[in-house]
């Protein structure tokens, strides 16, 4: 190869390298890179959203001065439960412990005795679902498993009021109603309702399952869920009316700071003061007795 031809070949090779070097690539060449880019973007926006939420919660803590906590019925005693003069108050954690200890019931707080699965006599599963904890997803899973494993599924209708407080007779009526729905050997039922002890009516006790969630995140989720268009439409079918525009546009922070009724989380709230508003998860595990208030 002559010197001129060699030089021409090198120049062409350099031009090709430069073309690839400075070529603009508008999108990743491989789908894996595109997926990675989307994942990084989603993670970034999720982080920003969480960071913003934490900042707003801290701002609310600063705005809510001790006097305002008192107005909400919350004191340091209720938060810590370690005040020397309140040790015998059954509404505190320490008071409950002392009560169970003094009445000889402490031994029952053992997983061996609390788990009633091994004592069941019929294959009945009761999902007394805590609202806004992902219960719809679990119900969908139960439906699919029911088709695969041949067990019956049923759930309460949307229009049925949540079982926040039932009298003894109402509990008995509901227990019989649930068992009457059972048409197959294995049965799973889902409803928003407080715990019911079926044994007190001489009925087979179902196996209870449930889900829980961070309490602050849950009440915020419930607040905005009530304002979704589809839920508002469902409520309109039941009540025949919509709320005013302010109800749908007000954010959770303003609701708490203005001490609106639906955003007051008072200590020791009675059943009658908390009708089906799902502010406490504990009721779904305690029941309908006055002690659960």
Coordinates of C-alpha atoms in Angstrom, one line a residue:
X1 CA 0.0 0.0 0.0
X2 CA 1.4 3.4 -1.0
X3 CA 2.0 6.2 1.5
X4 CA -0.9 8.3 0.1
X5 CA -3.3 5.4 0.2
X6 CA -2.3 4.6 3.8
X7 CA -2.9 8.2 4.8
X8 CA -6.2 8.3 3.0
X9 CA -7.3 5.1 4.8
X10 CA -6.4 6.5 8.2
X11 CA -8.3 9.8 7.5
X12 CA -11.4 7.8 6.6
X13 CA -11.0 5.7 9.7
X14 CA -10.7 8.8 11.9
X15 CA -13.8 10.3 10.3
X16 CA -15.8 7.2 11.1
X17 CA -14.6 7.2 14.7
X18 CA -15.5 10.9 15.1
X19 CA -18.9 10.2 13.6
X20 CA -19.6 7.6 16.2
X21 CA -17.9 9.6 19.0
X22 CA -20.0 12.7 18.5
X23 CA -23.2 11.1 17.3
X24 CA -26.2 12.2 19.5
X25 CA -28.3 9.3 20.8
X26 CA -31.8 10.5 21.6
X27 CA -32.7 7.4 23.6
X28 CA -31.0 4.4 25.2
X29 CA -30.0 1.7 22.7
X30 CA -31.2 -1.1 24.9
X31 CA -34.5 -1.6 26.6
X32 CA -32.6 -2.5 29.9
X33 CA -31.2 1.0 30.0
X34 CA -34.6 2.5 29.4
X35 CA -36.1 0.5 32.2
X36 CA -33.2 1.5 34.5
X37 CA -33.8 5.2 33.6
X38 CA -37.5 4.9 34.4
X39 CA -36.8 3.2 37.7
X40 CA -34.3 5.9 38.7
X41 CA -36.8 8.6 37.8
X42 CA -39.6 7.0 39.8
X43 CA -37.3 6.5 42.8
X44 CA -36.3 10.2 42.7
X45 CA -39.9 11.5 42.5
X46 CA -41.0 9.1 45.2
X47 CA -38.1 10.3 47.4
X48 CA -39.1 14.0 46.8
X49 CA -42.7 13.3 47.6
X50 CA -41.9 11.5 50.9
X51 CA -39.4 14.2 51.8
X52 CA -42.1 16.8 51.2
X53 CA -44.6 14.9 53.3
X54 CA -42.2 14.6 56.2
X55 CA -41.5 18.3 56.0
X56 CA -45.2 19.2 56.2
X57 CA -45.7 16.9 59.1
X58 CA -42.9 18.6 61.0
X59 CA -44.4 22.0 60.2
X60 CA -47.7 20.8 61.7
X61 CA -45.9 19.6 64.9
X62 CA -44.3 23.0 65.3
X63 CA -47.7 24.8 64.7
X64 CA -49.5 22.6 67.2
X65 CA -48.3 24.0 70.5
X66 CA -48.9 22.2 73.8
X67 CA -52.0 24.2 74.5
X68 CA -53.5 23.0 71.3
X69 CA -52.7 19.4 72.1
X70 CA -54.6 19.9 75.3
X71 CA -57.5 21.3 73.3
X72 CA -57.4 18.0 71.3
X73 CA -57.5 16.0 74.6
X74 CA -53.9 14.9 74.3
X75 CA -51.4 15.3 77.1
X76 CA -48.0 14.0 77.9
X77 CA -49.6 11.4 80.1
X78 CA -51.6 10.0 77.2
X79 CA -48.6 9.9 75.0
X80 CA -46.1 8.4 77.4
X81 CA -48.3 6.7 79.9
X82 CA -45.6 7.0 82.6
X83 CA -47.0 9.7 84.8
X84 CA -46.7 8.6 88.5
X85 CA -50.2 9.6 89.3
X86 CA -51.7 7.7 86.3
X87 CA -50.3 4.3 86.8
X88 CA -53.7 2.8 87.8
X89 CA -55.5 4.4 84.8
X90 CA -56.6 1.5 82.6
X91 CA -56.6 3.8 79.6
X92 CA -52.8 3.9 79.7
X93 CA -50.5 1.0 78.6
X94 CA -49.1 0.7 82.2
X95 CA -52.6 0.7 83.7
X96 CA -53.8 -2.0 81.3
X97 CA -50.8 -4.1 82.2
X98 CA -51.4 -3.7 86.0
X99 CA -55.1 -4.5 85.5
X100 CA -54.5 -7.7 83.7
X101 CA -51.8 -8.7 86.2
X102 CA -54.1 -8.0 89.2
X103 CA -57.0 -9.9 87.7
X104 CA -54.9 -12.9 86.8
X105 CA -55.4 -12.5 83.0
X106 CA -51.8 -11.8 82.1
X107 CA -51.0 -15.4 81.3
X108 CA -53.5 -15.2 78.4
X109 CA -51.3 -12.7 76.6
X110 CA -49.2 -15.5 75.2
X111 CA -49.1 -16.4 71.5
X112 CA -49.9 -20.0 72.4
X113 CA -53.3 -19.0 73.9
X114 CA -54.0 -16.0 71.6
X115 CA -53.8 -18.0 68.4
X116 CA -57.2 -19.7 67.9
X117 CA -56.4 -21.2 64.5
X118 CA -55.7 -24.7 65.9
X119 CA -59.1 -24.6 67.8
X120 CA -61.3 -24.0 64.8
X121 CA -63.9 -26.6 64.0
X122 CA -65.0 -25.3 60.6
X123 CA -63.0 -23.7 57.7
X124 CA -64.4 -20.2 58.1
X125 CA -62.1 -17.2 57.5
X126 CA -63.3 -13.8 58.6
X127 CA -61.4 -10.8 57.2
X128 CA -62.8 -7.9 59.4
X129 CA -60.8 -5.5 57.3
X130 CA -59.3 -2.3 58.7
X131 CA -60.0 0.4 56.1
X132 CA -57.2 1.9 54.0
X133 CA -54.6 -0.9 54.8
X134 CA -54.6 -2.6 51.4
X135 CA -57.7 -4.8 52.0
X136 CA -59.0 -4.5 48.5
X137 CA -55.8 -6.1 47.2
X138 CA -56.1 -8.9 49.7
X139 CA -59.7 -9.5 48.7
X140 CA -58.7 -9.8 45.1
X141 CA -56.0 -12.3 46.1
X142 CA -58.6 -14.3 48.1
X143 CA -61.0 -14.4 45.1
X144 CA -58.3 -15.8 42.9
X145 CA -57.2 -18.3 45.5
X146 CA -60.8 -19.3 45.9
X147 CA -61.1 -20.2 42.3
X148 CA -57.9 -22.2 42.4
X149 CA -58.5 -24.0 45.7
X150 CA -62.3 -24.3 45.5
X151 CA -63.4 -22.2 48.5
X152 CA -66.3 -19.8 48.7
X153 CA -65.8 -16.0 48.9
X154 CA -68.3 -13.3 50.1
X155 CA -68.1 -9.7 51.1
X156 CA -70.4 -7.1 52.6
X157 CA -72.0 -4.6 50.1
X158 CA -70.6 -1.0 49.8
X159 CA -73.8 0.4 51.2
X160 CA -73.7 -1.6 54.4
X161 CA -72.7 0.6 57.4
X162 CA -69.4 -0.2 59.0
X163 CA -69.8 -2.2 62.2
X164 CA -68.1 0.2 64.6
X165 CA -70.5 -0.4 67.5
X166 CA -73.0 -3.3 67.7
X167 CA -75.2 -4.2 70.6
X168 CA -75.1 -7.8 72.0
X169 CA -78.2 -8.7 70.0
X170 CA -76.8 -7.1 66.9
X171 CA -73.6 -9.0 67.2
X172 CA -75.6 -12.3 67.5
X173 CA -77.7 -11.4 64.5
X174 CA -74.6 -10.6 62.4
X175 CA -72.8 -13.8 63.5
X176 CA -75.7 -15.9 62.4
X177 CA -76.1 -14.0 59.1
X178 CA -72.4 -14.5 58.2
X179 CA -72.6 -18.2 58.9
X180 CA -75.8 -18.5 56.9
X181 CA -73.9 -17.3 53.9
X182 CA -71.7 -20.3 54.0
X183 CA -72.6 -22.7 51.2
X184 CA -69.4 -24.7 50.8
X185 CA -67.1 -26.5 53.2
X186 CA -64.6 -23.7 53.1
X187 CA -65.7 -20.1 53.3
X188 CA -64.0 -16.6 53.4
X189 CA -65.9 -13.5 54.3
X190 CA -64.8 -9.8 54.3
X191 CA -66.4 -6.8 56.0
X192 CA -65.4 -3.6 57.8
X193 CA -66.4 -4.6 61.3
X194 CA -65.1 -4.7 64.9
X195 CA -64.1 -8.1 66.3
X196 CA -67.0 -10.3 67.3
X197 CA -66.6 -13.3 69.6
X198 CA -68.8 -16.0 68.0
X199 CA -68.3 -18.4 70.9
X200 CA -70.5 -16.3 73.2
X201 CA -73.4 -17.3 71.0
X202 CA -72.4 -21.0 70.9
X203 CA -71.3 -20.7 67.3
X204 CA -68.1 -21.9 65.7
X205 CA -65.4 -19.2 66.0
X206 CA -64.0 -18.2 62.6
X207 CA -60.3 -17.7 61.9
X208 CA -59.7 -13.9 61.9
X209 CA -57.2 -12.2 59.6
X210 CA -56.5 -8.5 59.2
X211 CA -54.0 -5.9 58.0
X212 CA -52.6 -2.8 59.8
X213 CA -50.8 0.3 58.6
X214 CA -48.9 3.3 60.0
X215 CA -51.7 5.2 61.8
X216 CA -50.8 8.6 60.5
X217 CA -50.5 7.5 56.9
X218 CA -53.8 5.5 57.2
X219 CA -55.9 8.5 58.5
X220 CA -54.4 10.7 55.8
X221 CA -55.2 8.1 53.2
X222 CA -58.8 7.8 54.5
X223 CA -59.3 11.6 54.5
X224 CA -58.5 11.8 50.8
X225 CA -60.2 8.6 49.9
X226 CA -63.5 10.0 51.0
X227 CA -63.0 12.8 48.5
X228 CA -62.3 10.7 45.5
X229 CA -64.8 11.1 42.6
X230 CA -65.8 7.4 42.5
X231 CA -66.4 7.2 46.3
X232 CA -68.4 10.5 46.3
X233 CA -70.6 9.0 43.5
X234 CA -71.1 5.8 45.5
X235 CA -72.1 7.9 48.6
X236 CA -74.5 9.9 46.5
X237 CA -76.3 6.8 45.5
X238 CA -76.7 6.0 49.2
X239 CA -77.4 9.4 50.7
X240 CA -78.8 11.3 47.6
X241 CA -76.5 14.3 48.1
X242 CA -73.0 15.6 47.5
X243 CA -70.9 17.6 50.0
X244 CA -70.2 21.2 49.4
X245 CA -67.2 22.3 47.3
X246 CA -65.1 23.2 50.3
X247 CA -65.3 19.6 51.6
X248 CA -63.6 18.3 48.5
X249 CA -60.9 20.9 48.1
X250 CA -59.8 21.3 51.8
X251 CA -56.4 19.6 52.5
X252 CA -55.6 17.5 55.5
X253 CA -53.2 19.9 57.1
X254 CA -55.8 22.7 57.2
X255 CA -58.4 20.3 58.5
X256 CA -56.2 19.4 61.5
X257 CA -55.1 22.9 62.2
X258 CA -58.7 24.2 62.2
X259 CA -59.8 21.4 64.5
X260 CA -62.5 20.2 62.2
X261 CA -64.6 17.4 63.7
X262 CA -63.4 14.8 61.2
X263 CA -59.8 15.7 61.9
X264 CA -59.9 15.7 65.7
X265 CA -58.3 12.6 67.1
X266 CA -59.4 13.0 70.7
X267 CA -58.1 10.8 73.5
X268 CA -60.8 8.4 74.8
X269 CA -63.2 9.0 71.9
X270 CA -66.6 7.2 72.5
X271 CA -68.4 5.1 70.0
X272 CA -71.1 7.6 69.6
X273 CA -68.6 10.4 68.8
X274 CA -66.8 8.3 66.2
X275 CA -69.5 6.8 63.9
X276 CA -67.8 4.8 61.2
X277 CA -65.0 7.3 60.7
X278 CA -62.3 4.6 61.0
X279 CA -60.0 6.8 63.2
X280 CA -58.8 3.8 65.3
X281 CA -57.5 0.5 64.2
X282 CA -57.6 -1.0 67.7
X283 CA -61.4 -1.3 67.6
X284 CA -61.2 -4.0 64.8
X285 CA -59.1 -6.1 67.2
X286 CA -60.9 -5.3 70.5
X287 CA -64.6 -5.4 69.7
X288 CA -67.8 -3.6 70.7
X289 CA -67.6 -3.7 74.5
X290 CA -67.4 -0.3 76.4
X291 CA -63.9 -1.3 77.4
X292 CA -62.8 -0.9 73.8
X293 CA -63.7 2.8 73.8

